[in-house]
Every structure is written in C-alpha cells, then in structure tokens.
mmCIF file of C-alpha atoms in Angstrom:
data_model
loop_
_atom_site.group_PDB
_atom_site.id
_atom_site.type_symbol
_atom_site.label_atom_id
_atom_site.label_comp_id
_atom_site.label_asym_id
_atom_site.label_seq_id
_atom_site.Cartn_x
_atom_site.Cartn_y
_atom_site.Cartn_z
ATOM 1 C CA MET A 1 8.673 4.892 -17.219
ATOM 2 C CA VAL A 2 8.328 8.188 -15.384
ATOM 3 C CA GLY A 3 5.340 10.218 -16.535
ATOM 4 C CA LYS A 4 4.152 13.573 -15.292
ATOM 5 C CA THR A 5 1.107 14.194 -17.505
ATOM 6 C CA VAL A 6 -0.892 10.980 -17.141
ATOM 7 C CA SER A 7 -4.258 11.465 -15.415
ATOM 8 C CA PHE A 8 -5.051 9.443 -12.324
ATOM 9 C CA SER A 9 -7.796 7.563 -14.195
ATOM 10 C CA ARG A 10 -5.281 5.832 -16.473
ATOM 11 C CA ARG A 11 -5.068 2.146 -15.600
ATOM 12 C CA ARG A 12 -1.678 0.512 -15.278
ATOM 13 C CA GLY A 13 -1.686 -3.249 -15.802
ATOM 14 C CA ALA A 14 -4.501 -5.664 -15.115
ATOM 15 C CA PRO A 15 -7.263 -4.710 -12.650
ATOM 16 C CA ALA A 16 -6.554 -5.663 -9.073
ATOM 17 C CA LEU A 17 -8.076 -8.943 -7.959
ATOM 18 C CA ILE A 18 -8.930 -10.097 -4.434
ATOM 19 C CA ALA A 19 -6.985 -13.278 -3.789
ATOM 20 C CA THR A 20 -8.336 -15.990 -1.483
ATOM 21 C CA LEU A 21 -5.596 -17.759 0.461
ATOM 22 C CA ALA A 22 -5.806 -21.556 0.047
ATOM 23 C CA LEU A 23 -4.448 -24.001 2.596
ATOM 24 C CA THR A 24 -2.262 -25.607 -0.056
ATOM 25 C CA VAL A 25 -0.618 -22.282 -0.846
ATOM 26 C CA VAL A 26 0.094 -21.665 2.831
ATOM 27 C CA ALA A 27 1.641 -25.109 3.106
ATOM 28 C CA LEU A 28 4.000 -24.333 0.227
ATOM 29 C CA ALA A 29 4.929 -20.875 1.562
ATOM 30 C CA ALA A 30 7.750 -22.215 3.721
ATOM 31 C CA SER A 31 9.589 -23.478 0.656
ATOM 32 C CA VAL A 32 9.579 -20.131 -1.149
ATOM 33 C CA ALA A 33 12.856 -18.191 -0.913
ATOM 34 C CA PRO A 34 12.608 -14.748 0.744
ATOM 35 C CA ALA A 35 12.995 -11.583 -1.327
ATOM 36 C CA GLN A 36 16.589 -10.513 -1.980
ATOM 37 C CA ALA A 37 16.063 -7.111 -3.612
ATOM 38 C CA GLY A 38 17.464 -3.749 -2.599
ATOM 39 C CA GLU A 39 15.465 -1.068 -0.827
ATOM 40 C CA GLY A 40 12.598 0.138 -3.005
ATOM 41 C CA GLY A 41 13.166 -2.586 -5.612
ATOM 42 C CA LEU A 42 11.216 -5.555 -6.915
ATOM 43 C CA SER A 43 11.448 -9.080 -5.552
ATOM 44 C CA PRO A 44 12.939 -11.726 -7.856
ATOM 45 C CA THR A 45 10.324 -14.184 -6.606
ATOM 46 C CA THR A 46 6.747 -13.874 -5.428
ATOM 47 C CA PRO A 47 6.854 -13.829 -1.592
ATOM 48 C CA PRO A 48 4.826 -16.294 0.470
ATOM 49 C CA PRO A 49 1.298 -15.164 1.324
ATOM 50 C CA ALA A 50 0.357 -14.311 4.885
ATOM 51 C CA GLU A 51 -2.608 -12.964 6.780
ATOM 52 C CA PRO A 52 -2.830 -9.163 7.027
ATOM 53 C CA PRO A 53 -2.587 -7.586 10.484
ATOM 54 C CA THR A 54 -5.718 -7.502 12.579
ATOM 55 C CA THR A 55 -7.086 -4.063 13.326
ATOM 56 C CA GLY A 56 -8.231 -4.623 16.896
ATOM 57 C CA ALA A 57 -5.032 -5.480 18.744
ATOM 58 C CA ALA A 58 -2.762 -2.642 17.639
ATOM 59 C CA SER A 59 -5.083 0.204 16.632
ATOM 60 C CA ARG A 60 -8.131 1.092 14.642
ATOM 61 C CA GLN A 61 -7.669 1.068 10.871
ATOM 62 C CA VAL A 62 -8.508 3.806 8.396
ATOM 63 C CA TYR A 63 -8.088 4.019 4.634
ATOM 64 C CA PRO A 64 -4.699 5.510 3.613
ATOM 65 C CA ILE A 65 -6.166 7.938 1.033
ATOM 66 C CA ARG A 66 -8.605 10.721 1.932
ATOM 67 C CA GLY A 67 -10.259 11.235 -1.420
ATOM 68 C CA PRO A 68 -11.377 9.601 -4.686
ATOM 69 C CA HIS A 69 -9.404 6.547 -5.661
ATOM 70 C CA GLN A 70 -9.413 3.483 -7.892
ATOM 71 C CA TYR A 71 -7.387 0.298 -7.910
ATOM 72 C CA TRP A 72 -4.818 -0.102 -10.671
ATOM 73 C CA GLU A 73 -2.158 -2.805 -10.713
ATOM 74 C CA GLY A 74 -2.391 -5.437 -8.008
ATOM 75 C CA PHE A 75 0.093 -7.562 -6.097
ATOM 76 C CA GLY A 76 2.335 -10.106 -7.850
ATOM 77 C CA GLY A 77 1.917 -10.664 -11.564
ATOM 78 C CA ALA A 78 4.581 -11.099 -14.219
ATOM 79 C CA ARG A 79 6.852 -8.458 -12.736
ATOM 80 C CA ASN A 80 6.356 -9.462 -9.101
ATOM 81 C CA HIS A 81 4.695 -6.194 -8.135
ATOM 82 C CA GLN A 82 5.216 -5.838 -4.390
ATOM 83 C CA GLY A 83 2.142 -3.772 -3.599
ATOM 84 C CA VAL A 84 -1.090 -2.296 -4.928
ATOM 85 C CA ASP A 85 -1.228 0.875 -7.039
ATOM 86 C CA ILE A 86 -4.155 3.128 -6.095
ATOM 87 C CA GLY A 87 -4.912 5.906 -8.573
ATOM 88 C CA SER A 88 -5.873 9.242 -7.047
ATOM 89 C CA PRO A 89 -5.398 12.900 -8.054
ATOM 90 C CA CYS A 90 -2.000 14.362 -7.232
ATOM 91 C CA GLY A 91 -2.207 16.339 -4.001
ATOM 92 C CA THR A 92 -4.801 14.070 -2.361
ATOM 93 C CA GLN A 93 -4.117 13.659 1.364
ATOM 94 C CA LEU A 94 -2.425 10.465 2.574
ATOM 95 C CA VAL A 95 -2.829 9.384 6.194
ATOM 96 C CA ALA A 96 -1.511 6.758 8.581
ATOM 97 C CA ALA A 97 -3.708 3.676 8.145
ATOM 98 C CA GLN A 98 -2.926 2.594 11.712
ATOM 99 C CA ALA A 99 -1.002 3.936 14.684
ATOM 100 C CA GLY A 100 2.708 3.454 14.304
ATOM 101 C CA LYS A 101 6.222 4.855 14.316
ATOM 102 C CA VAL A 102 7.906 6.293 11.224
ATOM 103 C CA ARG A 103 10.724 3.936 10.242
ATOM 104 C CA PHE A 104 11.807 5.729 7.029
ATOM 105 C CA SER A 105 10.958 9.052 5.397
ATOM 106 C CA LYS A 106 13.228 9.586 2.416
ATOM 107 C CA PHE A 107 13.669 9.554 -1.382
ATOM 108 C CA HIS A 108 14.513 6.632 -3.667
ATOM 109 C CA PRO A 109 14.947 6.794 -7.481
ATOM 110 C CA ARG A 110 12.230 4.170 -8.014
ATOM 111 C CA ALA A 111 9.945 4.770 -5.031
ATOM 112 C CA GLY A 112 10.217 8.555 -5.142
ATOM 113 C CA ASN A 113 9.370 10.230 -1.852
ATOM 114 C CA TYR A 114 8.280 7.440 0.464
ATOM 115 C CA VAL A 115 7.381 6.647 4.062
ATOM 116 C CA VAL A 116 7.569 3.374 5.991
ATOM 117 C CA LEU A 117 5.369 3.081 9.075
ATOM 118 C CA ASP A 118 5.977 0.411 11.732
ATOM 119 C CA VAL A 119 2.489 -0.554 12.953
ATOM 120 C CA LYS A 120 2.232 -0.301 16.726
ATOM 121 C CA GLY A 121 1.921 -3.628 18.556
ATOM 122 C CA SER A 122 2.433 -5.764 15.444
ATOM 123 C CA ILE A 123 5.128 -7.220 13.192
ATOM 124 C CA TYR A 124 3.863 -5.306 10.147
ATOM 125 C CA ASP A 125 5.206 -2.330 8.209
ATOM 126 C CA LEU A 126 3.132 -0.117 5.893
ATOM 127 C CA VAL A 127 4.859 1.515 2.906
ATOM 128 C CA TYR A 128 3.687 4.608 1.006
ATOM 129 C CA MET A 129 5.500 5.461 -2.273
ATOM 130 C CA HIS A 130 5.515 8.209 -4.963
ATOM 131 C CA LEU A 131 4.513 11.038 -2.593
ATOM 132 C CA SER A 132 4.393 14.398 -4.386
ATOM 133 C CA GLU A 133 6.968 15.953 -2.036
ATOM 134 C CA PRO A 134 9.022 14.969 1.017
ATOM 135 C CA ALA A 135 6.717 13.780 3.784
ATOM 136 C CA PRO A 136 6.035 16.159 6.704
ATOM 137 C CA VAL A 137 7.075 13.475 9.195
ATOM 138 C CA VAL A 138 10.422 12.473 10.718
ATOM 139 C CA VAL A 139 11.966 9.131 11.608
ATOM 140 C CA GLY A 140 10.866 8.040 15.064
ATOM 141 C CA GLN A 141 7.691 10.140 15.030
ATOM 142 C CA VAL A 142 4.606 8.322 16.326
ATOM 143 C CA LEU A 143 1.499 8.781 14.191
ATOM 144 C CA ALA A 144 -2.126 8.184 15.121
ATOM 145 C CA PRO A 145 -4.630 6.587 12.737
ATOM 146 C CA GLY A 146 -5.724 9.197 10.216
ATOM 147 C CA GLN A 147 -2.795 11.538 10.866
ATOM 148 C CA PRO A 148 -1.471 13.153 7.640
ATOM 149 C CA LEU A 149 1.838 11.834 6.314
ATOM 150 C CA GLY A 150 2.010 13.201 2.783
ATOM 151 C CA LEU A 151 0.265 13.781 -0.536
ATOM 152 C CA VAL A 152 -0.400 11.547 -3.555
ATOM 153 C CA GLY A 153 2.131 12.183 -6.311
ATOM 154 C CA ASP A 154 4.111 10.616 -9.137
ATOM 155 C CA THR A 155 7.728 10.984 -8.011
ATOM 156 C CA GLY A 156 10.292 8.285 -8.758
ATOM 157 C CA ASN A 157 9.522 5.609 -11.341
ATOM 158 C CA ALA A 158 5.804 6.346 -11.650
ATOM 159 C CA SER A 159 3.328 6.795 -14.472
ATOM 160 C CA GLY A 160 0.370 8.848 -13.328
ATOM 161 C CA CYS A 161 -0.666 10.134 -9.922
ATOM 162 C CA HIS A 162 -1.071 7.236 -7.523
ATOM 163 C CA LEU A 163 -0.107 5.692 -4.219
ATOM 164 C CA HIS A 164 1.959 2.525 -4.383
ATOM 165 C CA PHE A 165 1.018 0.848 -1.085
ATOM 166 C CA GLU A 166 2.898 -2.121 0.368
ATOM 167 C CA LEU A 167 2.236 -4.313 3.414
ATOM 168 C CA TRP A 168 5.256 -6.095 4.889
ATOM 169 C CA GLU A 169 5.205 -8.988 7.323
ATOM 170 C CA GLY A 170 8.321 -8.314 9.361
ATOM 171 C CA THR A 171 10.696 -5.392 8.938
ATOM 172 C CA TYR A 172 10.852 -3.603 5.589
ATOM 173 C CA TYR A 173 13.921 -4.922 3.688
ATOM 174 C CA ALA A 174 15.439 -6.247 6.915
ATOM 175 C CA GLY A 175 14.209 -9.833 7.096
ATOM 176 C CA GLY A 176 10.570 -9.193 6.257
ATOM 177 C CA ALA A 177 8.644 -9.872 3.042
ATOM 178 C CA PRO A 178 5.812 -8.052 1.210
ATOM 179 C CA ILE A 179 2.375 -9.663 1.246
ATOM 180 C CA ASP A 180 -0.790 -8.849 -0.699
ATOM 181 C CA PRO A 181 -2.247 -5.656 0.842
ATOM 182 C CA MET A 182 -5.589 -5.839 -0.982
ATOM 183 C CA PRO A 183 -7.572 -7.544 1.842
ATOM 184 C CA TYR A 184 -6.097 -4.991 4.255
ATOM 185 C CA LEU A 185 -7.082 -2.072 2.006
ATOM 186 C CA LEU A 186 -10.590 -3.343 1.309
ATOM 187 C CA ALA A 187 -11.242 -3.772 5.030
ATOM 188 C CA ALA A 188 -11.116 0.017 5.448
ATOM 189 C CA ASP A 189 -12.111 1.246 1.982
ATOM 190 C CA PRO A 190 -15.026 3.691 2.444
ATOM 191 C CA ALA A 191 -16.301 2.867 -1.045
ATOM 192 C CA GLN A 192 -16.580 -0.808 -0.091
ATOM 193 C CA THR A 193 -18.317 0.116 3.164
ATOM 194 C CA ARG A 194 -20.882 2.237 1.325
ATOM 195 C CA ALA A 195 -21.521 -0.576 -1.152
ATOM 196 C CA LYS A 196 -22.191 -3.063 1.646
ATOM 197 C CA HIS A 197 -24.746 -0.770 3.290
ATOM 198 C CA ARG A 198 -26.391 0.488 0.094
ATOM 199 C CA ALA A 199 -30.133 -0.112 0.040
ATOM 200 C CA PRO A 200 -31.241 -2.628 -2.623
ATOM 201 C CA SER A 201 -32.750 -1.058 -5.722
ATOM 202 C CA ARG A 202 -36.503 -1.408 -6.287
ATOM 203 C CA THR A 203 -37.669 -3.372 -9.296
#
C-alpha cells in the first residue's frame, strides 16, 4: 500500500534479524531455482544465500544513508522480501556504498525512483529504491564511495519514508539473484561502529 503520511519511525513487518550462514544451507543452495520475477518485483522463491562482497578488493565501503536510520523489514520472510527496508526521514542523503558504475536510474511502479549500481571490480550490484525524486545520476556514470545518488523517499509501492536496499550476486534481473544485504549493511553502519567502541558503563 502506498502511504505518504507515515513517519519514518513506523515499523513494517518483523524486526530485521542477522542471519548466520550454515554449511548445510550453502550445500542446498545449488538446488534452489533462481528468481523469475520482473524488474522491481518479488521473487517467487527465496534465493540461495551467498557471501556479501568484500570491501577491500573493489573499494572502501560506506553506509548508504547519511543520517538517522533504523532497520524495518528484513530479507526473505513470508513474502520473499528481496532486500532490507531502512527507515529514515524523507530527504535524507543517499550515497554510493562502494565505487561503481550506474547500471539503471529510472522509475518503476513498485520500486519508485530507483538506482542500480554495479560495484567496481566485483560481480555485485547494489539497488536503492523509493527515492524521493529522480536520482541526479545517469546510466554509465562512475560514482566514488560516499558520492550522493539521491534522497530517501516513499515513491512507488512504499509505506513510510525509507530506503529499500538490495544486494545482488550477479547482474540485477539478468541472471543474478538477491542475497541478504544485512551483513553488508552492518559492516559499515556507523551506529554499529559506535556501539563496538563504546566505553563500558561503570557499576
């Protein structure tokens, strides 16, 4: 349902959980059929899990949102959610999480204004959906880590201001498949970094 008046603090679905990949799951991944949905749609089956891209080989990694944020609905679930929804106020700056080339910058009825970034030196694509307005980037443009690529919004099939972020192993809707982006996001989340380095409280 499209909603324009829901605050960014409204939670959609169950809280996101950090999934640990088990060897048995990886062994079964080969038998799972690849996604067969149209561009911007939902997969009929949960795609096989895979390791997120490393940050050293291709480029440094930064968090895709420059501002307050909270995790809403996670990857998978009953409706085979293909990414992670990150609540943030509309108008918050979005940036390239890694260096890469813009593969798509367009509008889709479900995704709203969206951008697909082909990560430099890797097989991964990063997808940003529900931008508040058309992105100020063009197809083929090379972005550096931290370079602006749009603003948080609620365009398309969205309820509340948030970024729907997807991580694809392989090319977006051209032979690739979405994988859980939560480990990738947490690796660069400034809130997680602050928590790790927070001094222990005195008793």
